[in-house]
mmCIF file of C-alpha atoms in Angstrom:
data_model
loop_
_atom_site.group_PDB
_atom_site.id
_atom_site.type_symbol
_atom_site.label_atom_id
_atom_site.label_comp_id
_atom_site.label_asym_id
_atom_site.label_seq_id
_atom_site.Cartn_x
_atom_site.Cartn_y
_atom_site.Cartn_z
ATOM 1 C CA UNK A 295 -55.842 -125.166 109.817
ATOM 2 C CA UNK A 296 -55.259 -122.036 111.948
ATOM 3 C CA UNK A 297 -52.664 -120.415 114.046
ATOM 4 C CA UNK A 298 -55.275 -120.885 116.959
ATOM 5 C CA UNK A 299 -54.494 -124.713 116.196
ATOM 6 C CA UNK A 300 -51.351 -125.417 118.706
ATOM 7 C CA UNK A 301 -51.037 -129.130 116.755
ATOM 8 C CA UNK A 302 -50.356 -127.157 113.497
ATOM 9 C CA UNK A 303 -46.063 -127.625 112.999
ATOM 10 C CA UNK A 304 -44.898 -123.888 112.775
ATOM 11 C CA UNK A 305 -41.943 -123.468 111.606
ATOM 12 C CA UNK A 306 -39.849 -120.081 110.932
ATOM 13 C CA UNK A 307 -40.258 -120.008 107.370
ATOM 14 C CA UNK A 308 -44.462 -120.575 107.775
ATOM 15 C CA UNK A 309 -44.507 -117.683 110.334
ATOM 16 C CA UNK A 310 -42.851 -115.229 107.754
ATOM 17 C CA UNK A 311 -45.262 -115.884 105.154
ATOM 18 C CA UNK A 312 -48.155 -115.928 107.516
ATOM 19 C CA UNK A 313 -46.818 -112.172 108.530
ATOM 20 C CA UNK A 314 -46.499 -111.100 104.984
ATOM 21 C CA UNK A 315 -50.092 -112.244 104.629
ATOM 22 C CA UNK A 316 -51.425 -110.261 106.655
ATOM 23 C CA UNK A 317 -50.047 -106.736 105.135
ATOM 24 C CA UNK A 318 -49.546 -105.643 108.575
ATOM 25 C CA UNK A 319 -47.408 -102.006 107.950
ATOM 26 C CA UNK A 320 -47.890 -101.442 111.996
ATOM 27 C CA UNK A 321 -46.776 -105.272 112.867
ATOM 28 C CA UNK A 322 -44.952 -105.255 116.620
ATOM 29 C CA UNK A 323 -41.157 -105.728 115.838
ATOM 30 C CA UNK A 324 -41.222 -108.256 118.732
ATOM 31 C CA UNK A 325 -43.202 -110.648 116.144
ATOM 32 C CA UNK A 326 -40.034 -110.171 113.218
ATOM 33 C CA UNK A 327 -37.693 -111.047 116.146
ATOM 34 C CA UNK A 328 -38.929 -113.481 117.496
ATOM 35 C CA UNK A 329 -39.229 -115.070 113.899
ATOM 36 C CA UNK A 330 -35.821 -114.346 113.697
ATOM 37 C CA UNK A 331 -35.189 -116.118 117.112
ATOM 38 C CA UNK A 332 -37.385 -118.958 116.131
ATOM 39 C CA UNK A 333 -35.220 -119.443 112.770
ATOM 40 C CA UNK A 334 -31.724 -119.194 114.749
ATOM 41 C CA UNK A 335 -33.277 -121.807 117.176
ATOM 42 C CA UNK A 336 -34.314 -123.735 114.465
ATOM 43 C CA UNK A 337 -30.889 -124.152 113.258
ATOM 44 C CA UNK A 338 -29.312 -124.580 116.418
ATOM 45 C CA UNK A 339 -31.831 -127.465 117.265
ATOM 46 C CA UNK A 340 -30.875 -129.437 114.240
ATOM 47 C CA UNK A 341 -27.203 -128.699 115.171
ATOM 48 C CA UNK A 342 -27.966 -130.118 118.566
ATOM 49 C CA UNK A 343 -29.710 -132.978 117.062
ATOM 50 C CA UNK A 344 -26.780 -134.030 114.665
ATOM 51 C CA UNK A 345 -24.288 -134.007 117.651
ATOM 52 C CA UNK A 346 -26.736 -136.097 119.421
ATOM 53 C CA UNK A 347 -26.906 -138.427 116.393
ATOM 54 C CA UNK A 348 -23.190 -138.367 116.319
ATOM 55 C CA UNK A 349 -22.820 -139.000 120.233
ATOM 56 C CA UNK A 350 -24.967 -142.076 119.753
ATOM 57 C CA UNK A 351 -23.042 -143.424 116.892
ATOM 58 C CA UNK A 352 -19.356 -142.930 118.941
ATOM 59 C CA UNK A 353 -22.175 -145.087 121.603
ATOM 60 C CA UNK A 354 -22.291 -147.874 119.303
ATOM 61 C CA UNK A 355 -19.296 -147.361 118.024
ATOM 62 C CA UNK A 356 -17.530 -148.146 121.638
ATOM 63 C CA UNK A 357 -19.928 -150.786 122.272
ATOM 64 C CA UNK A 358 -18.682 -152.728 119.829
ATOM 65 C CA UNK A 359 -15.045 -151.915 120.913
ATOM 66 C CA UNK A 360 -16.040 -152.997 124.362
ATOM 67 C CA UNK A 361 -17.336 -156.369 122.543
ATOM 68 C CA UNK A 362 -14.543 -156.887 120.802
ATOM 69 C CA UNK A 363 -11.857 -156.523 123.202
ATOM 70 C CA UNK A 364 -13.925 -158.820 125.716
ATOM 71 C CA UNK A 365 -13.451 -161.766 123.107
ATOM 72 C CA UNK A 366 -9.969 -160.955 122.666
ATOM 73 C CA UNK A 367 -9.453 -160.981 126.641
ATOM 74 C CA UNK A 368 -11.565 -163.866 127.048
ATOM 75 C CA UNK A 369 -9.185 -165.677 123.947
ATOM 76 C CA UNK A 370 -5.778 -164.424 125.789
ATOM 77 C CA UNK A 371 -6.854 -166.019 128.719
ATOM 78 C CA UNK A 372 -7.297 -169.292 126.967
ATOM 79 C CA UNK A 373 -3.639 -169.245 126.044
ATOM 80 C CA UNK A 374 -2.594 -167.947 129.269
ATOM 81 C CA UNK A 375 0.549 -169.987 128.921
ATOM 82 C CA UNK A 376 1.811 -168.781 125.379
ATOM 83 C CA UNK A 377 0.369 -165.461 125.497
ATOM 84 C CA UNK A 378 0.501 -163.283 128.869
ATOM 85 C CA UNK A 379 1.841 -160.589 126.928
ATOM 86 C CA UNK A 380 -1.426 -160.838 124.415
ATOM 87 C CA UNK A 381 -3.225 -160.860 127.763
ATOM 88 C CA UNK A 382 -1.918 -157.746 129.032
ATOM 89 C CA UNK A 383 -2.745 -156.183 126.235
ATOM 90 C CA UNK A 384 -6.113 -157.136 125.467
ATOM 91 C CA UNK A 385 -7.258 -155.674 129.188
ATOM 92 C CA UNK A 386 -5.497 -152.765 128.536
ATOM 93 C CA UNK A 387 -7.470 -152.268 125.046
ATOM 94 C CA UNK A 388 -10.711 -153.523 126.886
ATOM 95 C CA UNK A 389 -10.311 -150.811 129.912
ATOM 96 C CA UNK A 390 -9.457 -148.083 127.109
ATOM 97 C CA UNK A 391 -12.695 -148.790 125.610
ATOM 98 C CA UNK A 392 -14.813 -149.039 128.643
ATOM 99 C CA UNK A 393 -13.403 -145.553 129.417
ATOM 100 C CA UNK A 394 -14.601 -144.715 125.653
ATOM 101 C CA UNK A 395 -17.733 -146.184 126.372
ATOM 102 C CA UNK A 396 -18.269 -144.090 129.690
ATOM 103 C CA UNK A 397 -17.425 -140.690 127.721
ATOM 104 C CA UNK A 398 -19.579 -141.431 125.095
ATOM 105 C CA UNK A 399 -22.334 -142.352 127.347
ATOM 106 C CA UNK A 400 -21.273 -139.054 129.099
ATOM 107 C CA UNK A 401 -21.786 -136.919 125.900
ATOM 108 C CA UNK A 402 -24.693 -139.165 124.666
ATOM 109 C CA UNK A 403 -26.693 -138.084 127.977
ATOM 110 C CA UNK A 404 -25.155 -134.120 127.946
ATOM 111 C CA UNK A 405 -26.218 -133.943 124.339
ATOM 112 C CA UNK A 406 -29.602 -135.239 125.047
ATOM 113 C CA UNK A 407 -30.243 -132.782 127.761
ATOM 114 C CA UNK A 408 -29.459 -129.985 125.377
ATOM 115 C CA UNK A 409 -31.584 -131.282 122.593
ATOM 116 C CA UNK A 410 -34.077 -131.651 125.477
ATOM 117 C CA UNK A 411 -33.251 -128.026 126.296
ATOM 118 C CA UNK A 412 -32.872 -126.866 122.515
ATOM 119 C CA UNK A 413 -36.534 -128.597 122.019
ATOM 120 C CA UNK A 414 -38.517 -126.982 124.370
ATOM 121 C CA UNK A 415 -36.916 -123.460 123.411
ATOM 122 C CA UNK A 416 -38.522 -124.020 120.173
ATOM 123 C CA UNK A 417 -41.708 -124.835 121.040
ATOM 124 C CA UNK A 418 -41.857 -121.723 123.301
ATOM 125 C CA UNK A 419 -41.052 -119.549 120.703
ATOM 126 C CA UNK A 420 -43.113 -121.275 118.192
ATOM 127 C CA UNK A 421 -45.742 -120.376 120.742
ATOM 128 C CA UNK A 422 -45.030 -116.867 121.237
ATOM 129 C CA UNK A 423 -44.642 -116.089 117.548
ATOM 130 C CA UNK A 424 -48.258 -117.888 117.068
ATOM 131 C CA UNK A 425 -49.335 -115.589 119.901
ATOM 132 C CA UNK A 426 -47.730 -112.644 118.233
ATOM 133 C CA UNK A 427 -49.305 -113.477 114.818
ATOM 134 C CA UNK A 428 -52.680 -114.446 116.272
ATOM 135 C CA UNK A 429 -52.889 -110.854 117.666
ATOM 136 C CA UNK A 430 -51.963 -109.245 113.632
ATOM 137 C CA UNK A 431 -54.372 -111.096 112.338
ATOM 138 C CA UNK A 432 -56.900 -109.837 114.935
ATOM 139 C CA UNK A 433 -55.816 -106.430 114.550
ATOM 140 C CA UNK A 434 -55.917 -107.062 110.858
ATOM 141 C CA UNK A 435 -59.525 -107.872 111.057
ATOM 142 C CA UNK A 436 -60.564 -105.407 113.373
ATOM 143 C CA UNK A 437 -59.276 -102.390 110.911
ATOM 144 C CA UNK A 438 -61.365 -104.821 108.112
ATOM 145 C CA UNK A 439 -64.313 -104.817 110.395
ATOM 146 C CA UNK A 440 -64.184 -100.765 110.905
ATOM 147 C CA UNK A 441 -63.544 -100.320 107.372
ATOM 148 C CA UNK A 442 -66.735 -102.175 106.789
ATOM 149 C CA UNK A 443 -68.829 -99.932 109.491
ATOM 150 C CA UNK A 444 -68.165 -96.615 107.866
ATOM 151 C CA UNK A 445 -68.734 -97.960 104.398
ATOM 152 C CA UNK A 446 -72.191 -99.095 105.647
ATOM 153 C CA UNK A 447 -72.571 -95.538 107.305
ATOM 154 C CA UNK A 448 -71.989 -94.272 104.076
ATOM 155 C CA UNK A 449 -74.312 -96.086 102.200
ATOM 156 C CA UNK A 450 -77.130 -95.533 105.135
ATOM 157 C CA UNK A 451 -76.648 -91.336 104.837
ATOM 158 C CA UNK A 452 -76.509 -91.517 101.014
ATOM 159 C CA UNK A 453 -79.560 -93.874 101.033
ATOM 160 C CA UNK A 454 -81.170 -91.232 103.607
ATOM 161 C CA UNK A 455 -80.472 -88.192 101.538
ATOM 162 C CA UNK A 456 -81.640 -89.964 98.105
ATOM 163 C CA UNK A 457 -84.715 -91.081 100.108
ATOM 164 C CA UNK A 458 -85.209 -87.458 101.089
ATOM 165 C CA UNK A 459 -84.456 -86.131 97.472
ATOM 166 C CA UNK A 460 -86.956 -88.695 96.245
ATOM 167 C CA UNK A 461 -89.720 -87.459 99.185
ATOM 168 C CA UNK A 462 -89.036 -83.999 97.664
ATOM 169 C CA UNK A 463 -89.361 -84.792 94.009
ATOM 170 C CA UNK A 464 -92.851 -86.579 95.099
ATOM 171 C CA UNK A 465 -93.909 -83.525 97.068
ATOM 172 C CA UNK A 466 -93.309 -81.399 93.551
ATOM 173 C CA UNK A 467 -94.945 -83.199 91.279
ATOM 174 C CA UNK A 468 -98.278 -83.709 93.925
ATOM 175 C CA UNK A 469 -97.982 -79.988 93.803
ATOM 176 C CA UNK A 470 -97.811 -79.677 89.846
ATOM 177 C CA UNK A 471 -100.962 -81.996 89.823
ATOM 178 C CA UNK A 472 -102.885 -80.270 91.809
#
């Protein structure tokens, strides 16, 4: 599991602690806001998503209105003679509701544009903050990688010189045997 892994979930909270992981002290400050942007969206996308879950319910909600008040229409009109006032009623309950039902069909489709919307705004920032961190942890492994070079450069000259020392100290005692 990597950030080079675009099925990985990323979510604002993982790409803080994946920054603080790093010990980056010269991260960009376009990676922290767009974290920050990526949290906000968050929120707002689960916003979006209740009011869609809310727009579906009123949905149901004024389908079964739209059920009921057909049976009661459909009743009236059995009793035409006794009840014309019942009648007039019931259609006037039954249009109400289809009107209901057309509004909250209205705001069931506007809602699920903006989730649509709200959705795909995440996933774009989720991408650029993967992008952002991908490039910290590259950086973070180049400075590793350098650090590594000159420590092997130091080892190679002090391995040279005791080499050398060890050369001279050979070259002595040949010359106190002889």
């Amino acid at each position: 599991a990597t950030l080079k892994d675009p099925t990985i979930k990323l979510t604002g909270t993982e790409a803080t602690k994946l920054l603080k992981r790093f010990d980056v002290t010269d991260f960009l400050p376009a990676v922290k806001n767009d974290i920050k942007s990526l949290v906000e969206t968050e929120r707002r996308h689960k916003e979006i998503f209740q009011n869609r879950v809310n727009a579906e319910k009123a949905t149901q909600l004024a389908e079964k209105q739209v059920d009921l008040t057909m049976k009661a229409e459909e009743l009236a009109l059995a009793k035409l003679e006794e009840a014309q006032k019942a009648l007039a009623e019931a259609q006037a309950n039954n249009q109400a509701a289809q009107k209901a039902r057309q509004d909250a069909l209205k705001r069931e489709k506007t809602t699920t544009l903006d989730f649509d919307r709200a959705e795909m705004s995440v996933e774009k920032i989720k991408e650029k903050v993967r992008t952002g961190l991908l490039k910290h942890e590259m950086k973070f492994m180049e400075r590793e990688a350098q650090n590594l070079k000159n420590e092997v450069g130091r080892l190679e000259n002090s391995a040279k010189a005791l080499q050398r020392e060890a050369d001279q100290k050979k070259g002595d005692a040949k010359k106190l045997r002889a």
